[in-house]
XYZ file of C-alpha atoms in Angstrom:
721
model
C 0.000 0.000 0.000
C 1.386 3.483 -0.793
C 2.818 5.474 2.091
C 0.182 7.426 3.918
C -2.791 5.530 2.533
C -3.672 4.192 5.956
C -3.911 7.772 7.290
C -6.516 8.890 4.739
C -10.122 8.967 5.956
C -12.773 6.853 4.300
C -14.604 9.153 1.906
C -18.208 9.412 0.775
C -19.807 11.478 -1.987
C -22.982 13.564 -1.785
C -24.870 10.687 -3.413
C -23.585 8.363 -0.702
C -24.677 10.800 2.006
C -28.147 10.901 0.477
C -28.363 7.106 0.553
C -27.096 7.005 4.147
C -29.789 9.419 5.304
C -32.497 8.116 2.953
C -33.008 11.494 1.254
C -32.465 12.991 -2.187
C -29.361 14.778 -3.443
C -31.152 18.134 -3.184
C -31.543 17.665 0.588
C -27.790 17.169 0.981
C -27.151 20.366 -0.990
C -29.585 22.212 1.287
C -27.821 20.905 4.389
C -24.485 22.166 3.104
C -25.923 25.643 2.522
C -28.010 25.932 5.677
C -25.788 24.314 8.313
C -22.496 26.004 9.073
C -21.296 22.914 10.978
C -21.756 20.571 7.994
C -18.409 18.770 7.428
C -16.055 20.300 4.884
C -14.937 18.343 1.813
C -11.720 16.352 2.148
C -11.326 15.350 -1.493
C -13.034 14.964 -4.829
C -13.618 17.960 -7.091
C -15.478 21.239 -6.820
C -18.479 19.797 -8.670
C -18.302 16.388 -6.974
C -16.772 16.804 -3.512
C -15.965 13.933 -1.172
C -16.369 14.016 2.602
C -14.904 12.042 5.495
C -17.380 9.243 6.188
C -16.744 9.321 9.957
C -17.440 13.079 10.127
C -20.596 12.689 8.035
C -21.899 9.850 10.196
C -21.286 11.874 13.364
C -23.031 14.934 11.909
C -26.030 12.880 10.778
C -26.166 11.239 14.206
C -26.075 14.624 15.961
C -28.884 15.847 13.697
C -30.959 12.737 14.384
C -30.866 11.710 10.725
C -28.933 8.438 11.012
C -31.146 6.411 13.329
C -33.167 4.717 10.572
C -30.311 4.018 8.149
C -30.064 0.253 7.512
C -26.863 -1.363 8.704
C -26.333 -2.774 5.193
C -26.216 0.744 3.749
C -23.744 1.965 6.340
C -21.399 -0.972 5.708
C -21.689 -0.437 1.951
C -20.742 3.246 2.262
C -17.728 2.329 4.371
C -16.745 -0.212 1.755
C -17.045 2.016 -1.333
C -15.303 4.892 0.429
C -12.377 2.792 1.632
C -9.002 4.365 0.764
C -7.712 1.090 -0.704
C -10.684 0.807 -3.076
C -13.938 -1.129 -3.032
C -12.460 -4.437 -4.250
C -9.779 -4.496 -1.548
C -12.286 -3.518 1.139
C -14.712 -6.204 -0.058
C -11.908 -8.756 0.111
C -11.267 -7.763 3.741
C -14.980 -7.789 4.605
C -15.428 -11.206 2.981
C -12.542 -12.687 4.946
C -14.007 -11.350 8.203
C -17.410 -12.780 7.294
C -15.804 -16.178 6.623
C -14.140 -16.031 10.039
C -17.466 -15.117 11.679
C -19.154 -17.976 9.798
C -16.588 -20.732 10.362
C -15.346 -19.799 13.857
C -18.058 -17.649 15.466
C -16.841 -18.139 19.044
C -13.256 -17.180 18.182
C -14.473 -14.113 16.272
C -16.672 -12.899 19.139
C -13.904 -13.409 21.672
C -11.369 -11.591 19.515
C -13.704 -8.692 18.809
C -14.698 -8.214 22.440
C -11.165 -8.374 23.851
C -9.281 -6.170 21.391
C -9.319 -2.441 20.703
C -9.095 -1.265 17.105
C -5.300 -1.342 16.879
C -5.038 -4.747 18.518
C -7.900 -6.139 16.434
C -6.341 -5.190 13.105
C -2.962 -6.384 14.364
C -4.117 -9.869 15.359
C -6.573 -10.423 12.506
C -4.090 -11.185 9.671
C -2.819 -14.403 11.224
C -6.328 -15.543 12.192
C -7.724 -14.787 8.742
C -4.824 -16.556 7.023
C -5.540 -19.718 9.011
C -9.252 -19.686 8.179
C -8.657 -18.969 4.498
C -6.027 -21.698 4.167
C -8.371 -24.207 5.808
C -11.299 -23.370 3.515
C -9.608 -22.392 0.237
C -6.401 -24.426 0.334
C -2.840 -23.267 -0.224
C -2.355 -20.804 -3.058
C -5.765 -19.177 -2.625
C -6.217 -15.708 -4.198
C -7.381 -13.761 -1.107
C -4.159 -11.834 -0.610
C -3.102 -8.568 0.983
C -4.683 -8.995 4.420
C -1.692 -7.538 6.251
C -1.548 -5.389 9.374
C -0.881 -2.317 7.215
C -3.786 -3.077 4.881
C -6.213 -3.623 7.759
C -5.088 -0.574 9.779
C -7.666 1.830 8.237
C -10.366 -0.858 8.279
C -11.187 -1.287 11.964
C -14.597 0.399 11.622
C -15.376 -1.659 8.521
C -14.304 -4.878 10.260
C -16.553 -4.258 13.253
C -19.498 -3.132 11.121
C -19.096 -6.219 8.950
C -19.264 -8.370 12.069
C -22.477 -6.597 13.081
C -23.908 -7.284 9.622
C -23.006 -10.981 9.907
C -24.843 -11.158 13.227
C -27.893 -9.396 11.782
C -28.226 -11.040 8.349
C -25.966 -14.084 8.450
C -22.488 -14.111 6.932
C -23.462 -15.604 3.557
C -26.415 -13.228 3.023
C -24.303 -10.244 4.070
C -21.591 -11.107 1.559
C -24.120 -11.784 -1.201
C -25.511 -8.293 -0.651
C -22.117 -6.563 -0.641
C -20.755 -8.487 -3.631
C -24.000 -8.045 -5.596
C -23.931 -4.319 -4.914
C -20.301 -4.133 -6.068
C -21.037 -6.017 -9.291
C -24.115 -3.883 -9.987
C -22.047 -0.724 -9.484
C -19.456 -1.834 -12.060
C -21.478 -3.345 -14.932
C -18.851 -2.671 -17.600
C -16.028 -4.213 -15.612
C -17.547 -7.677 -15.270
C -19.337 -10.039 -17.662
C -21.794 -12.023 -15.562
C -23.691 -15.224 -16.311
C -27.383 -14.679 -15.415
C -29.100 -17.174 -13.089
C -31.270 -18.718 -15.853
C -28.456 -19.913 -18.137
C -26.291 -20.844 -15.132
C -28.961 -23.152 -13.665
C -29.671 -24.684 -17.078
C -25.989 -25.405 -17.714
C -25.606 -27.005 -14.295
C -28.667 -29.164 -14.901
C -27.445 -30.315 -18.315
C -24.077 -31.286 -16.825
C -25.670 -33.131 -13.911
C -28.414 -35.071 -15.721
C -26.594 -38.373 -15.215
C -26.166 -37.778 -11.483
C -24.592 -35.389 -8.925
C -21.096 -34.279 -9.911
C -18.419 -34.742 -7.288
C -15.920 -32.416 -9.015
C -16.855 -29.331 -11.032
C -14.474 -26.969 -12.815
C -15.079 -23.507 -14.270
C -11.840 -22.333 -15.881
C -13.264 -18.841 -16.568
C -15.264 -18.542 -13.367
C -15.808 -14.766 -13.216
C -18.089 -14.074 -10.246
C -18.764 -17.788 -9.700
C -22.347 -18.039 -10.949
C -21.803 -21.386 -12.717
C -20.013 -23.006 -9.775
C -22.692 -21.764 -7.377
C -25.382 -23.198 -9.665
C -23.520 -26.525 -9.862
C -23.262 -26.718 -6.089
C -26.976 -25.933 -5.711
C -27.849 -28.566 -8.310
C -25.652 -31.127 -6.567
C -27.332 -30.358 -3.237
C -30.774 -30.839 -4.816
C -29.772 -34.218 -6.226
C -28.239 -35.199 -2.912
C -31.518 -34.387 -1.128
C -33.461 -36.337 -3.736
C -31.105 -39.305 -3.317
C -31.612 -39.290 0.435
C -35.393 -39.257 0.020
C -35.216 -42.165 -2.407
C -32.832 -44.178 -0.262
C -34.723 -43.608 2.983
C -33.662 -42.312 6.348
C -30.274 -43.439 7.618
C -29.018 -44.770 4.297
C -26.243 -42.797 2.631
C -25.444 -43.030 -1.039
C -22.851 -41.700 -3.396
C -24.691 -38.369 -3.511
C -23.681 -37.693 0.138
C -20.110 -36.875 -0.890
C -19.521 -33.081 -0.828
C -18.958 -31.437 -4.168
C -15.540 -29.946 -4.922
C -15.572 -26.650 -6.820
C -12.537 -25.651 -8.880
C -12.392 -22.212 -10.468
C -9.833 -20.105 -12.265
C -10.089 -16.403 -13.114
C -7.554 -14.076 -14.733
C -8.665 -11.028 -12.701
C -6.987 -11.466 -9.310
C -9.480 -9.259 -7.441
C -12.476 -11.049 -8.921
C -10.907 -14.447 -8.220
C -10.556 -13.497 -4.545
C -14.128 -12.236 -4.291
C -15.458 -15.363 -6.010
C -13.503 -17.677 -3.733
C -15.057 -15.972 -0.705
C -18.520 -16.109 -2.269
C -18.290 -19.844 -2.858
C -16.772 -20.573 0.556
C -19.572 -18.682 2.312
C -22.372 -19.914 0.041
C -21.283 -23.558 -0.043
C -19.964 -24.407 3.449
C -20.217 -28.142 2.739
C -18.136 -27.912 -0.448
C -14.412 -27.850 -0.977
C -13.495 -24.648 -2.810
C -10.328 -24.214 -4.849
C -10.186 -20.963 -6.813
C -6.967 -19.672 -8.356
C -6.011 -16.413 -10.066
C -4.256 -16.888 -13.430
C -4.824 -16.850 -17.189
C -6.270 -20.331 -17.778
C -5.090 -20.911 -21.342
C -1.547 -19.665 -20.648
C -1.151 -20.833 -17.045
C -3.520 -23.679 -16.207
C -3.808 -23.931 -12.408
C -5.188 -27.494 -12.462
C -3.199 -29.377 -15.132
C -3.799 -32.806 -13.550
C -7.509 -32.412 -12.816
C -10.016 -34.939 -14.200
C -13.343 -33.304 -13.350
C -16.782 -34.855 -13.496
C -18.200 -31.692 -15.070
C -16.821 -28.526 -16.628
C -19.014 -25.435 -16.974
C -17.683 -22.426 -18.889
C -18.894 -19.034 -20.055
C -15.669 -18.135 -21.877
C -14.714 -14.673 -23.080
C -15.886 -14.240 -26.683
C -13.936 -13.125 -29.740
C -10.562 -12.835 -28.024
C -7.570 -12.336 -30.307
C -4.876 -12.327 -27.636
C -5.654 -15.720 -26.113
C -2.166 -17.196 -26.496
C -2.200 -18.404 -30.101
C 1.504 -17.649 -30.676
C 2.730 -19.188 -27.397
C 0.577 -22.328 -27.330
C 1.059 -23.881 -30.759
C 2.356 -27.195 -29.349
C 0.122 -27.410 -26.280
C -1.097 -31.003 -25.689
C -4.642 -29.777 -25.064
C -5.218 -29.249 -28.815
C -6.244 -32.878 -29.324
C -8.833 -31.933 -31.939
C -6.739 -29.400 -33.832
C -4.835 -26.166 -33.226
C -7.392 -23.316 -33.046
C -6.977 -20.361 -35.370
C -6.263 -16.970 -33.833
C -9.920 -16.046 -34.419
C -11.225 -19.225 -32.726
C -10.541 -18.574 -29.052
C -13.827 -20.299 -28.143
C -12.596 -23.571 -29.669
C -9.495 -23.295 -27.496
C -11.773 -23.162 -24.456
C -13.760 -26.140 -25.759
C -10.601 -28.242 -25.974
C -9.365 -27.053 -22.593
C -12.680 -28.179 -21.089
C -12.381 -31.620 -22.696
C -8.776 -31.936 -21.508
C -9.862 -31.390 -17.883
C -12.697 -33.945 -17.932
C -12.553 -37.533 -16.806
C -13.649 -40.122 -19.362
C -17.411 -39.865 -19.684
C -17.482 -36.454 -17.964
C -19.718 -33.695 -19.302
C -18.795 -30.155 -20.327
C -21.323 -27.394 -21.056
C -20.115 -24.165 -22.653
C -21.990 -20.962 -23.438
C -20.882 -20.076 -26.962
C -21.436 -17.323 -29.531
C -23.458 -18.575 -32.516
C -20.603 -17.779 -34.909
C -18.515 -20.564 -33.339
C -20.923 -23.098 -34.879
C -20.391 -21.907 -38.437
C -17.126 -19.956 -38.928
C -15.085 -21.579 -41.681
C -11.860 -21.160 -39.704
C -13.139 -23.648 -37.121
C -14.682 -26.269 -39.414
C -11.852 -28.831 -39.081
C -11.983 -28.795 -35.278
C -15.785 -29.042 -35.338
C -15.508 -31.966 -37.735
C -13.111 -33.844 -35.455
C -15.290 -33.156 -32.411
C -18.169 -34.768 -34.307
C -16.225 -37.739 -35.688
C -14.946 -38.749 -32.276
C -18.285 -38.298 -30.508
C -17.081 -35.483 -28.240
C -19.654 -32.881 -29.262
C -23.053 -34.252 -28.306
C -25.514 -31.340 -28.512
C -25.881 -27.753 -29.705
C -28.776 -25.873 -28.106
C -29.845 -22.442 -29.372
C -30.982 -20.043 -26.633
C -33.242 -17.021 -27.078
C -31.694 -13.578 -27.481
C -31.257 -11.858 -24.134
C -30.128 -15.009 -22.333
C -26.744 -13.524 -21.422
C -24.444 -10.717 -22.566
C -24.239 -9.715 -25.346
C -28.026 -9.618 -24.983
C -28.800 -8.924 -28.623
C -27.247 -12.221 -29.775
C -29.007 -15.619 -29.482
C -26.225 -17.664 -27.861
C -25.688 -21.438 -28.053
C -24.963 -24.099 -25.466
C -22.492 -26.809 -26.484
C -22.746 -30.070 -24.540
C -19.653 -32.303 -24.806
C -18.579 -35.668 -23.430
C -15.003 -36.838 -22.963
C -14.821 -39.935 -25.224
C -13.959 -43.177 -23.493
C -12.512 -46.403 -24.885
C -15.796 -47.130 -26.676
C -17.228 -43.794 -27.837
C -20.901 -43.711 -28.864
C -21.956 -43.717 -32.490
C -21.349 -40.145 -33.674
C -24.690 -38.373 -33.362
C -25.479 -34.713 -32.675
C -28.586 -33.355 -30.978
C -29.674 -29.927 -32.233
C -32.297 -28.011 -30.261
C -33.827 -24.582 -30.824
C -35.045 -23.554 -27.368
C -35.511 -19.966 -28.548
C -38.653 -20.567 -30.581
C -40.823 -22.057 -27.802
C -39.652 -19.375 -25.344
C -40.020 -16.172 -27.345
C -41.598 -16.956 -30.702
C -45.058 -16.143 -31.973
C -46.615 -18.828 -29.790
C -45.548 -16.835 -26.756
C -47.130 -13.713 -28.161
C -44.007 -11.634 -28.709
C -41.309 -11.273 -31.321
C -38.082 -13.067 -30.489
C -35.491 -10.972 -28.763
C -37.810 -8.207 -27.596
C -38.580 -9.559 -24.143
C -36.798 -11.479 -21.446
C -36.761 -15.218 -22.175
C -39.240 -17.557 -20.531
C -36.642 -19.663 -18.737
C -39.061 -22.319 -17.562
C -39.933 -23.087 -21.194
C -36.272 -22.935 -22.250
C -35.256 -25.290 -19.442
C -38.021 -27.793 -20.185
C -37.270 -27.830 -23.917
C -33.508 -28.208 -23.514
C -33.343 -30.623 -20.577
C -36.040 -33.004 -21.808
C -34.397 -33.199 -25.229
C -30.931 -33.815 -23.765
C -32.141 -36.409 -21.264
C -33.935 -38.406 -23.926
C -31.038 -38.169 -26.383
C -28.441 -39.072 -23.738
C -30.469 -42.068 -22.546
C -31.565 -43.466 -25.903
C -28.811 -42.320 -28.251
C -31.390 -40.571 -30.426
C -34.613 -38.622 -30.224
C -37.959 -38.274 -31.953
C -37.878 -35.290 -34.267
C -40.003 -32.227 -33.511
C -39.982 -29.833 -36.474
C -38.572 -26.466 -35.560
C -37.543 -27.615 -32.058
C -35.232 -30.660 -31.941
C -33.601 -33.304 -34.090
C -30.917 -35.989 -33.880
C -28.396 -35.994 -36.736
C -25.757 -38.486 -37.809
C -22.337 -36.835 -37.728
C -21.603 -38.050 -41.258
C -24.440 -35.856 -42.545
C -22.762 -32.753 -41.108
C -19.248 -33.321 -42.431
C -19.454 -31.126 -45.513
C -17.292 -28.175 -46.505
C -18.773 -25.909 -43.815
C -19.545 -28.272 -40.890
C -22.220 -25.787 -39.898
C -23.743 -26.788 -36.543
C -26.268 -23.964 -36.095
C -29.539 -25.689 -35.042
C -31.735 -23.452 -37.197
C -30.010 -24.731 -40.352
C -30.768 -28.377 -39.584
C -34.237 -28.244 -38.079
C -37.099 -28.718 -40.526
C -39.689 -25.958 -40.200
C -42.962 -26.792 -38.492
C -45.581 -28.208 -40.851
C -47.051 -25.430 -42.934
C -49.294 -23.539 -40.514
C -50.459 -26.873 -39.105
C -51.073 -28.480 -42.501
C -53.929 -28.153 -45.007
C -56.593 -28.301 -42.290
C -55.119 -25.306 -40.473
C -54.729 -23.425 -43.756
C -58.424 -24.017 -44.435
C -59.294 -22.565 -41.008
C -57.128 -19.505 -41.683
C -58.835 -19.011 -45.055
C -62.286 -19.252 -43.459
C -61.304 -16.760 -40.762
C -59.864 -14.409 -43.374
C -63.093 -14.547 -45.383
C -65.126 -13.685 -42.267
C -62.778 -10.836 -41.363
C -62.885 -9.415 -44.893
C -66.673 -9.346 -44.703
C -66.528 -7.562 -41.346
C -63.994 -5.091 -42.722
C -66.373 -4.266 -45.553
C -69.206 -3.703 -43.104
C -67.017 -1.478 -40.903
C -65.689 0.636 -43.768
C -66.610 4.209 -42.732
C -68.417 6.668 -44.959
C -67.393 10.333 -45.074
C -71.097 11.380 -44.841
C -70.471 14.878 -46.120
C -69.211 17.780 -44.045
C -69.104 21.486 -43.401
C -67.898 24.014 -45.966
C -64.569 24.529 -44.228
C -62.557 23.696 -41.092
C -64.309 24.294 -37.774
C -63.238 27.248 -35.622
C -63.476 25.635 -32.188
C -62.005 27.174 -29.049
C -58.958 24.996 -28.284
C -57.205 23.798 -25.170
C -54.046 21.741 -24.657
C -53.294 18.536 -22.780
C -51.058 20.550 -20.460
C -53.916 22.898 -19.559
C -56.265 19.967 -18.998
C -53.716 18.341 -16.690
C -53.327 21.564 -14.685
C -57.103 21.914 -14.347
C -57.499 18.321 -13.134
C -59.500 17.154 -16.158
C -56.899 14.452 -16.731
C -53.856 12.921 -15.047
C -50.614 12.725 -17.039
C -47.994 10.048 -16.251
C -44.766 8.995 -17.970
C -43.938 5.300 -18.401
C -40.766 3.285 -17.938
C -40.530 3.093 -14.161
C -41.010 -0.007 -12.081
C -39.307 -3.287 -11.254
C -40.576 -6.816 -10.723
C -40.985 -7.871 -7.074
C -38.665 -10.648 -5.949
C -40.496 -13.962 -6.020
C -43.827 -12.359 -6.862
C -46.007 -12.119 -9.941
C -45.172 -9.163 -12.160
C -47.554 -7.532 -14.666
C -46.817 -7.560 -18.373
C -45.557 -4.303 -19.844
C -47.330 -2.411 -22.634
C -44.485 -1.271 -24.894
C -44.456 1.439 -27.543
C -44.214 -1.342 -30.162
C -47.411 -2.865 -28.781
C -49.263 0.452 -29.008
C -48.106 1.139 -32.555
C -48.877 -2.423 -33.720
C -52.152 -2.805 -31.833
C -50.767 -5.812 -29.929
C -51.284 -7.173 -26.424
C -48.743 -6.185 -23.732
C -45.561 -8.123 -24.450
C -42.821 -6.592 -22.315
C -41.495 -7.623 -18.910
C -40.380 -5.570 -15.934
C -36.694 -5.623 -14.978
C -35.808 -7.428 -11.783
C -35.489 -5.330 -8.640
C -31.875 -4.835 -7.472
C -30.763 -7.064 -4.639
C -29.965 -3.981 -2.568
C -33.424 -2.432 -2.506
C -37.178 -2.917 -2.734
C -39.114 -3.217 -5.967
C -40.190 0.068 -7.567
C -43.901 0.389 -8.295
C -44.736 0.678 -12.020
C -47.558 2.766 -13.504
C -50.477 0.368 -13.996
C -53.076 0.903 -16.712
C -56.810 1.208 -16.157
C -59.645 0.789 -18.630
C -60.290 4.121 -20.338
C -56.689 5.367 -20.152
C -55.277 6.931 -23.309
C -51.692 5.903 -24.129
C -49.533 7.948 -26.514
C -46.047 6.991 -27.835
C -43.654 9.957 -27.639
C -41.053 8.750 -30.173
C -41.282 8.046 -33.876
C -43.253 10.996 -35.198
C -46.438 9.026 -35.945
C -50.015 9.976 -35.066
C -50.911 7.168 -32.628
C -53.092 7.061 -29.514
C -54.668 3.983 -27.928
C -57.574 3.678 -25.516
C -56.978 0.956 -22.944
C -59.689 -1.708 -22.677
C -60.352 -4.359 -20.037
C -57.959 -6.842 -21.673
C -55.023 -4.419 -21.274
C -55.979 -3.018 -17.853
C -53.498 -3.988 -15.153
C -50.476 -3.953 -17.482
C -47.516 -1.718 -16.653
C -46.809 1.372 -18.748
C -43.575 0.974 -20.731
C -40.908 3.528 -21.510
C -41.383 6.087 -24.294
C -45.111 6.132 -23.532
C -47.272 8.779 -21.862
C -50.518 7.931 -20.100
C -53.479 10.323 -20.063
C -56.167 9.355 -17.544
C -59.238 11.524 -18.250
C -61.853 12.386 -15.662
C -64.953 10.690 -17.179
C -67.124 13.560 -15.931
C -65.102 16.027 -18.032
C -63.543 14.132 -20.933
C -64.556 11.231 -23.163
C -61.457 8.990 -23.683
C -62.288 8.188 -27.331
C -62.826 11.876 -28.092
C -59.448 12.608 -26.476
C -57.603 9.830 -28.337
C -59.213 10.689 -31.665
C -58.238 14.358 -31.670
C -54.717 13.527 -30.444
C -54.208 11.522 -33.660
C -54.759 14.469 -35.987
C -51.795 14.938 -38.350
C -51.645 18.708 -37.946
C -51.967 18.327 -34.173
C -48.976 15.962 -34.010
C -46.914 18.130 -36.343
C -47.245 21.242 -34.194
C -46.526 19.283 -30.977
C -43.446 17.449 -32.313
C -39.853 18.427 -31.674
C -37.333 18.173 -34.490
C -34.384 19.344 -32.404
C -32.716 15.937 -32.591
C -32.417 13.087 -35.065
C -35.417 11.370 -33.432
C -38.750 13.158 -33.506
C -40.162 13.449 -29.993
C -43.749 14.340 -29.205
C -44.442 16.912 -26.489
C -47.772 15.504 -25.339
C -48.593 18.589 -23.264
C -48.753 20.695 -26.440
C -51.331 18.503 -28.184
C -54.604 20.338 -28.711
C -58.292 19.423 -28.697
C -61.461 21.494 -28.901
C -63.494 22.620 -25.920
C -66.805 20.833 -26.469
C -69.652 19.780 -24.167
C -69.473 16.191 -22.964
C -72.478 15.177 -25.118
C -70.707 16.408 -28.264
C -67.486 14.722 -27.147
C -69.324 11.406 -26.930
C -70.739 11.799 -30.451
C -67.210 12.299 -31.774
C -65.953 9.561 -29.464
C -68.354 7.000 -30.919
C -67.150 7.854 -34.425
C -63.514 7.476 -33.345
C -64.373 4.139 -31.669
C -65.852 2.904 -34.969
C -62.661 3.946 -36.785
C -60.603 2.000 -34.226
C -62.697 -1.134 -34.844
C -62.179 -0.734 -38.601
C -58.436 -0.265 -38.078
C -58.265 -3.406 -35.936
C -60.107 -5.422 -38.587
C -57.639 -4.197 -41.210
C -54.711 -5.290 -39.040
C -56.224 -8.722 -38.489
C -56.929 -9.074 -42.215
C -53.306 -8.265 -43.039
C -51.996 -10.788 -40.515
C -54.315 -13.566 -41.648
C -53.415 -12.849 -45.265
C -49.700 -13.079 -44.480
C -50.233 -16.371 -42.615
C -52.223 -17.830 -45.487
C -49.711 -16.759 -48.137
C -46.691 -18.002 -46.175
C -48.467 -21.211 -45.205
C -49.278 -21.966 -48.837
C -45.680 -21.249 -49.869
C -44.407 -23.582 -47.134
C -46.977 -26.256 -47.943
C -46.229 -26.208 -51.664
C -42.465 -26.345 -51.070
C -42.538 -29.143 -48.478
C -45.189 -31.229 -50.269
C -47.955 -30.993 -47.658
C -50.066 -28.959 -50.137
C -50.392 -29.995 -53.774
C -50.723 -27.603 -56.744
C -54.241 -28.972 -57.340
């Protein structure tokens, strides 16, 4: 640590003060202006000053503003303001939590008997002993010296209080989760859905005694593997009966390797606290260049490798014995990780890797893919929906591999498209727009893999899954993308379904004809009504105006669907989903729709307004939408929506100051008319909306019929006659 670092106070910004006191930033600014005794800045800049955390806490306590601050928040502020940095402070806090978890009596005795100087002086030796016992020699939790802990006495004691209040594992989960959330660009995380699915695919044949993640990051895959192993162990005990132990009783051993030394240390502590019954061995090093476990033969390997790396060691590793299936090209770093995973498996062990879709089809990797197929190592390629994991716009793949034994299975490959059932038209939303339905993804993928692994083949389901002979894939491209090998579903359900679509289209066309509006003549010129604006109506209380986009899903509870701007423009049902609430705070309430609300998109420059009906009521209002909730005693909603759609009205209320046209809803105008006249206009606008909906349905049915006939004629299910 640099000289003098231990003498610097822990600092906190104005935003941190606001969070400590549970107020907004403006309140902190007011305190600084109004209270002469408010602590002076000790660092930062003129526009973003930093204050001594101890002075701020004392001032807030004297003012009676600190009593209700959660202990978690106080510990977090001490951690982020630590002079050695948040990662180093979190490493220290995690080690103390592990001590409090593994040796609670020793920790309490040490804390009660020692003052701050003695506590930070004795702690290094005690922490080293606990870490060595839990993480083994060579663990990555370094730097817990007397000098490093000297400025951390307050953090150490507060961390102990948090362990007593929340439990050591929950306390560390909160602090680590907060740190990862605060640095989203620094870390690439594997979301819980894909992590649990990968662990389940690797453990289908039984609980894994040894699991390796050679690119472990924050440890999500190893934590999922441990949880899966515990579930199978519990199931084995129930099947065996009380008092009978089976192979599943053996504790799982978790091996991880991570190039980022700080992250490796934090992950080791996370796993040690979250899996007290497991052996944890995490090491900090570049896996491909400096393998920390060269002699390991794991039961399962789970990897979310870094994608599209160029500097992965191509020049140094040309003669590495791991390249049993071929030396990867410089552009094929993912195939280097695939072969590393196979090299660290025992015979018959399973590896599951999260892969970019390009790895299944790039020509530079075709020879390695071909050899993986010929030798029966690559067993399945499963396409996931877009949004499964970063990068969220790309539909990633899962590769399931088996280390070939002395008698490898007949070369077969299972291809599964789990994206279609989760996010396709059957789910009511275009693929990639919403968060994946992980229950559907899991069911589709796991059932297909279980059947294929047990039987050596699988019954084909068009568009979803298929078993292929490896020989059929060994062409010039060796393209393994599931979508290229899955036959499409039968044309719209076959001729019978096409007949139903045609009948429905005929009925809808007849209804469209009946709904076609007539101009019915008009006045000699434009009306000269007295006008008002939406802004004036909102100020007078005739309507309530709300902006969309806020709100998070409650943890473990049912969340409403979200009406998006795409849904409003396309006349569709709500198709969005709320983001998950952060682990550090409560869920934020969204704006919920009621029947009779008028919803207006503010981007795109189009004249669109939608009246909410009973089928959409209860949905959450999405971003880039504005809600107008009229008082029914003053405004008819259909009258309001109809006049808001006028072309001239939208033109005068639109802003062209940027490349995207944005609608200022408050400037939209409508005439001042009695409620009876509003309802006459409203009924006419309602009829136009019904006609517009019939036109949309006609277009969709026509597209389905045309595409279904094309598919039927080309696959033979429909004849030219």
